[in-house]
Amino acid sequence: MTEIACIESSTELQARPPSAAWLRILSLIYDPFVWLGEMAGMRRRRSTLLGGARGRVVEIGAGTGLNIAHYPDGIAELVLIEPEPAMRRRLARRLQRHARVARIVDAPAECLPLADASVDTVVSTLVLCTVDEPERALREIARVLRPDGQLLFIEHVRASSRFLAACQDNLLEAWRRFAGGFICNRPTVELMRACDFTVAADDVVWHGMPAIVHPLTVGRATR
Ligand SMILES: C[S@@+](CC[C@H](N)C(=O)[O-])C[C@H]1O[C@@H](n2cnc3c(N)ncnc32)[C@H](O)[C@@H]1O
């Protein structure tokens, strides 16, 4: 099947993009910044989630490639989508280190250069909370998934505790600037359901990280 050419570029989709210099710094500090959180359960969580990946797998916002080590050997193909050049460079290096075959593609989740119904598994870890247009990204995911396809996700969500939710609201702008557009209190599961996904998800806590990013949702969404 012929793949679709993307018309929009990732920068056109962002109203106020973080500076390129800051995004470069972020790509350097990302792994050390999340290291404790990875050790305190995130690595195990990635591994469990990605054990369910099958067929043609597309990961959106692959970042520095922290998921690469966790894909099962049996998957048919791995496509890593990442719009940020500095992240892509680190992703390519990690891919080499792991000697895993994958294609790295420069694209935003809102405009995937992939054919309709051509993907078995889409993976999104800490990305739907960062994209500028989550509904548009979810519609793209729905478009590229085969009818029996799945979206596997780990995403930040709004806290159920009123105190923590208020902290997330108050620190939203500062954290958004620091973390390159990341929205810590986005109602991602509700957005998935509004986009006609059937969602099975668990709320978990991301230990080893600042409290406002503790609340996570982990699960699987299908059409
Ligand atoms: C918090 S990082 C998560 C990286 C990785 N998925 C992980 O689990 O460690 C968010 C990633 O989403 C990427 N990103 C930002 N906007 C995006 C968009 N519109 N489409 C796809 N990826 C995007 C960023 O460049 C960054 O690599």
PDB file of N, CA and C in Angstrom, residues 50-102:
ATOM      1  N   LEU A  50       4.662  -2.907  26.349  1.00  0.00           N
ATOM      2  CA  LEU A  50       5.136  -3.177  24.990  1.00  0.00           C
ATOM      3  C   LEU A  50       5.234  -4.656  24.692  1.00  0.00           C
ATOM      4  N   GLY A  51       5.143  -5.479  25.731  1.00  0.00           N
ATOM      5  CA  GLY A  51       5.031  -6.923  25.511  1.00  0.00           C
ATOM      6  C   GLY A  51       3.786  -7.251  24.693  1.00  0.00           C
ATOM      7  N   GLY A  52       2.814  -6.345  24.686  1.00  0.00           N
ATOM      8  CA  GLY A  52       1.569  -6.562  23.925  1.00  0.00           C
ATOM      9  C   GLY A  52       1.628  -6.017  22.502  1.00  0.00           C
ATOM     10  N   ALA A  53       2.769  -5.447  22.101  1.00  0.00           N
ATOM     11  CA  ALA A  53       2.882  -4.916  20.732  1.00  0.00           C
ATOM     12  C   ALA A  53       2.945  -6.065  19.737  1.00  0.00           C
ATOM     13  N   ARG A  54       2.294  -5.896  18.603  1.00  0.00           N
ATOM     14  CA  ARG A  54       2.314  -6.967  17.582  1.00  0.00           C
ATOM     15  C   ARG A  54       2.212  -6.365  16.178  1.00  0.00           C
ATOM     16  N   GLY A  55       2.664  -7.165  15.211  1.00  0.00           N
ATOM     17  CA  GLY A  55       2.527  -6.787  13.810  1.00  0.00           C
ATOM     18  C   GLY A  55       3.356  -5.569  13.440  1.00  0.00           C
ATOM     19  N   ARG A  56       2.771  -4.704  12.615  1.00  0.00           N
ATOM     20  CA  ARG A  56       3.450  -3.464  12.231  1.00  0.00           C
ATOM     21  C   ARG A  56       3.216  -2.438  13.337  1.00  0.00           C
ATOM     22  N   VAL A  57       4.310  -1.994  13.958  1.00  0.00           N
ATOM     23  CA  VAL A  57       4.213  -1.135  15.139  1.00  0.00           C
ATOM     24  C   VAL A  57       4.716   0.265  14.789  1.00  0.00           C
ATOM     25  N   VAL A  58       3.933   1.278  15.158  1.00  0.00           N
ATOM     26  CA  VAL A  58       4.336   2.662  14.953  1.00  0.00           C
ATOM     27  C   VAL A  58       4.325   3.357  16.303  1.00  0.00           C
ATOM     28  N   GLU A  59       5.482   3.883  16.700  1.00  0.00           N
ATOM     29  CA  GLU A  59       5.543   4.640  17.956  1.00  0.00           C
ATOM     30  C   GLU A  59       5.572   6.123  17.625  1.00  0.00           C
ATOM     31  N   ILE A  60       4.648   6.889  18.205  1.00  0.00           N
ATOM     32  CA  ILE A  60       4.648   8.346  17.983  1.00  0.00           C
ATOM     33  C   ILE A  60       5.478   9.013  19.081  1.00  0.00           C
ATOM     34  N   GLY A  61       6.146  10.106  18.752  1.00  0.00           N
ATOM     35  CA  GLY A  61       6.936  10.852  19.742  1.00  0.00           C
ATOM     36  C   GLY A  61       7.926   9.963  20.460  1.00  0.00           C
ATOM     37  N   ALA A  62       8.733   9.244  19.703  1.00  0.00           N
ATOM     38  CA  ALA A  62       9.607   8.219  20.290  1.00  0.00           C
ATOM     39  C   ALA A  62      10.716   8.799  21.158  1.00  0.00           C
ATOM     40  N   GLY A  63      10.957  10.107  21.063  1.00  0.00           N
ATOM     41  CA  GLY A  63      11.906  10.779  21.958  1.00  0.00           C
ATOM     42  C   GLY A  63      13.313  10.223  21.826  1.00  0.00           C
ATOM     43  N   THR A  64      13.950   9.953  22.969  1.00  0.00           N
ATOM     44  CA  THR A  64      15.324   9.438  22.959  1.00  0.00           C
ATOM     45  C   THR A  64      15.356   7.912  22.788  1.00  0.00           C
ATOM     46  N   GLY A  65      14.177   7.298  22.701  1.00  0.00           N
ATOM     47  CA  GLY A  65      14.138   5.860  22.420  1.00  0.00           C
ATOM     48  C   GLY A  65      14.094   4.975  23.656  1.00  0.00           C
ATOM     49  N   LEU A  66      13.509   5.468  24.740  1.00  0.00           N
ATOM     50  CA  LEU A  66      13.490   4.659  25.970  1.00  0.00           C
ATOM     51  C   LEU A  66      12.643   3.390  25.832  1.00  0.00           C
ATOM     52  N   ASN A  67      11.810   3.333  24.791  1.00  0.00           N
ATOM     53  CA  ASN A  67      11.001   2.116  24.602  1.00  0.00           C
ATOM     54  C   ASN A  67      11.709   1.043  23.776  1.00  0.00           C
ATOM     55  N   ILE A  68      12.759   1.433  23.069  1.00  0.00           N
ATOM     56  CA  ILE A  68      13.351   0.522  22.073  1.00  0.00           C
ATOM     57  C   ILE A  68      13.700  -0.848  22.663  1.00  0.00           C
ATOM     58  N   ALA A  69      14.267  -0.831  23.868  1.00  0.00           N
ATOM     59  CA  ALA A  69      14.730  -2.097  24.474  1.00  0.00           C
ATOM     60  C   ALA A  69      13.576  -3.038  24.809  1.00  0.00           C
ATOM     61  N   HIS A  70      12.343  -2.525  24.813  1.00  0.00           N
ATOM     62  CA  HIS A  70      11.229  -3.312  25.347  1.00  0.00           C
ATOM     63  C   HIS A  70      10.327  -3.941  24.281  1.00  0.00           C
ATOM     64  N   TYR A  71      10.632  -3.687  22.997  1.00  0.00           N
ATOM     65  CA  TYR A  71       9.774  -4.285  21.966  1.00  0.00           C
ATOM     66  C   TYR A  71      10.071  -5.773  21.832  1.00  0.00           C
ATOM     67  N   PRO A  72       9.023  -6.583  21.702  1.00  0.00           N
ATOM     68  CA  PRO A  72       9.251  -8.024  21.529  1.00  0.00           C
ATOM     69  C   PRO A  72       9.941  -8.302  20.196  1.00  0.00           C
ATOM     70  N   ASP A  73      10.733  -9.360  20.154  1.00  0.00           N
ATOM     71  CA  ASP A  73      11.472  -9.689  18.931  1.00  0.00           C
ATOM     72  C   ASP A  73      10.540 -10.037  17.769  1.00  0.00           C
ATOM     73  N   GLY A  74       9.355 -10.515  18.089  1.00  0.00           N
ATOM     74  CA  GLY A  74       8.486 -11.030  17.028  1.00  0.00           C
ATOM     75  C   GLY A  74       7.721  -9.989  16.218  1.00  0.00           C
ATOM     76  N   ILE A  75       7.864  -8.708  16.514  1.00  0.00           N
ATOM     77  CA  ILE A  75       7.056  -7.734  15.759  1.00  0.00           C
ATOM     78  C   ILE A  75       7.537  -7.670  14.301  1.00  0.00           C
ATOM     79  N   ALA A  76       6.589  -7.369  13.397  1.00  0.00           N
ATOM     80  CA  ALA A  76       6.921  -7.430  11.967  1.00  0.00           C
ATOM     81  C   ALA A  76       7.753  -6.230  11.527  1.00  0.00           C
ATOM     82  N   GLU A  77       7.442  -5.058  12.048  1.00  0.00           N
ATOM     83  CA  GLU A  77       8.122  -3.833  11.611  1.00  0.00           C
ATOM     84  C   GLU A  77       7.982  -2.793  12.720  1.00  0.00           C
ATOM     85  N   LEU A  78       9.012  -1.939  12.840  1.00  0.00           N
ATOM     86  CA  LEU A  78       8.949  -0.875  13.843  1.00  0.00           C
ATOM     87  C   LEU A  78       9.242   0.467  13.151  1.00  0.00           C
ATOM     88  N   VAL A  79       8.291   1.394  13.291  1.00  0.00           N
ATOM     89  CA  VAL A  79       8.461   2.741  12.745  1.00  0.00           C
ATOM     90  C   VAL A  79       8.441   3.705  13.922  1.00  0.00           C
ATOM     91  N   LEU A  80       9.496   4.511  14.045  1.00  0.00           N
ATOM     92  CA  LEU A  80       9.604   5.452  15.166  1.00  0.00           C
ATOM     93  C   LEU A  80       9.404   6.868  14.634  1.00  0.00           C
ATOM     94  N   ILE A  81       8.309   7.486  15.050  1.00  0.00           N
ATOM     95  CA  ILE A  81       7.959   8.830  14.584  1.00  0.00           C
ATOM     96  C   ILE A  81       8.468   9.838  15.618  1.00  0.00           C
ATOM     97  N   GLU A  82       9.216  10.851  15.167  1.00  0.00           N
ATOM     98  CA  GLU A  82       9.703  11.866  16.112  1.00  0.00           C
ATOM     99  C   GLU A  82       9.941  13.174  15.339  1.00  0.00           C
ATOM    100  N   PRO A  83       9.206  14.247  15.693  1.00  0.00           N
ATOM    101  CA  PRO A  83       9.340  15.491  14.926  1.00  0.00           C
ATOM    102  C   PRO A  83      10.507  16.388  15.342  1.00  0.00           C
ATOM    103  N   GLU A  84      11.098  16.136  16.503  1.00  0.00           N
ATOM    104  CA  GLU A  84      12.115  17.050  17.017  1.00  0.00           C
ATOM    105  C   GLU A  84      13.522  16.554  16.618  1.00  0.00           C
ATOM    106  N   PRO A  85      14.273  17.373  15.843  1.00  0.00           N
ATOM    107  CA  PRO A  85      15.562  16.894  15.302  1.00  0.00           C
ATOM    108  C   PRO A  85      16.542  16.413  16.370  1.00  0.00           C
ATOM    109  N   ALA A  86      16.672  17.143  17.484  1.00  0.00           N
ATOM    110  CA  ALA A  86      17.661  16.746  18.501  1.00  0.00           C
ATOM    111  C   ALA A  86      17.267  15.406  19.135  1.00  0.00           C
ATOM    112  N   MET A  87      15.975  15.215  19.351  1.00  0.00           N
ATOM    113  CA  MET A  87      15.498  13.925  19.881  1.00  0.00           C
ATOM    114  C   MET A  87      15.784  12.822  18.862  1.00  0.00           C
ATOM    115  N   ARG A  88      15.565  13.140  17.595  1.00  0.00           N
ATOM    116  CA  ARG A  88      15.770  12.120  16.549  1.00  0.00           C
ATOM    117  C   ARG A  88      17.220  11.655  16.508  1.00  0.00           C
ATOM    118  N   ARG A  89      18.156  12.588  16.726  1.00  0.00           N
ATOM    119  CA  ARG A  89      19.572  12.196  16.709  1.00  0.00           C
ATOM    120  C   ARG A  89      19.862  11.200  17.832  1.00  0.00           C
ATOM    121  N   ARG A  90      19.321  11.474  19.017  1.00  0.00           N
ATOM    122  CA  ARG A  90      19.554  10.572  20.153  1.00  0.00           C
ATOM    123  C   ARG A  90      18.857   9.224  19.932  1.00  0.00           C
ATOM    124  N   LEU A  91      17.691   9.321  19.306  1.00  0.00           N
ATOM    125  CA  LEU A  91      16.940   8.103  18.976  1.00  0.00           C
ATOM    126  C   LEU A  91      17.756   7.217  18.034  1.00  0.00           C
ATOM    127  N   ALA A  92      18.369   7.835  17.023  1.00  0.00           N
ATOM    128  CA  ALA A  92      19.160   7.058  16.052  1.00  0.00           C
ATOM    129  C   ALA A  92      20.344   6.391  16.751  1.00  0.00           C
ATOM    130  N   ARG A  93      20.955   7.127  17.685  1.00  0.00           N
ATOM    131  CA  ARG A  93      22.107   6.550  18.405  1.00  0.00           C
ATOM    132  C   ARG A  93      21.667   5.347  19.248  1.00  0.00           C
ATOM    133  N   ARG A  94      20.528   5.516  19.943  1.00  0.00           N
ATOM    134  CA  ARG A  94      20.078   4.402  20.800  1.00  0.00           C
ATOM    135  C   ARG A  94      19.709   3.184  19.943  1.00  0.00           C
ATOM    136  N   LEU A  95      19.112   3.448  18.805  1.00  0.00           N
ATOM    137  CA  LEU A  95      18.730   2.366  17.900  1.00  0.00           C
ATOM    138  C   LEU A  95      19.965   1.572  17.491  1.00  0.00           C
ATOM    139  N   GLN A  96      21.036   2.275  17.184  1.00  0.00           N
ATOM    140  CA  GLN A  96      22.289   1.610  16.805  1.00  0.00           C
ATOM    141  C   GLN A  96      22.826   0.759  17.946  1.00  0.00           C
ATOM    142  N   ARG A  97      22.781   1.338  19.161  1.00  0.00           N
ATOM    143  CA  ARG A  97      23.314   0.614  20.331  1.00  0.00           C
ATOM    144  C   ARG A  97      22.566  -0.698  20.546  1.00  0.00           C
ATOM    145  N   HIS A  98      21.244  -0.665  20.286  1.00  0.00           N
ATOM    146  CA  HIS A  98      20.437  -1.860  20.535  1.00  0.00           C
ATOM    147  C   HIS A  98      20.418  -2.801  19.337  1.00  0.00           C
ATOM    148  N   ALA A  99      21.050  -2.377  18.244  1.00  0.00           N
ATOM    149  CA  ALA A  99      21.085  -3.175  17.017  1.00  0.00           C
ATOM    150  C   ALA A  99      19.693  -3.651  16.625  1.00  0.00           C
ATOM    151  N   ARG A 100      18.721  -2.751  16.741  1.00  0.00           N
ATOM    152  CA  ARG A 100      17.363  -3.117  16.348  1.00  0.00           C
ATOM    153  C   ARG A 100      17.043  -2.443  15.023  1.00  0.00           C
ATOM    154  N   VAL A 101      16.345  -3.164  14.170  1.00  0.00           N
ATOM    155  CA  VAL A 101      15.987  -2.590  12.871  1.00  0.00           C
ATOM    156  C   VAL A 101      14.691  -1.802  13.036  1.00  0.00           C
ATOM    157  N   ALA A 102      14.737  -0.511  12.683  1.00  0.00           N
ATOM    158  CA  ALA A 102      13.538   0.323  12.747  1.00  0.00           C
ATOM    159  C   ALA A 102      13.742   1.488  11.798  1.00  0.00           C
TER     160      ALA A 102
END
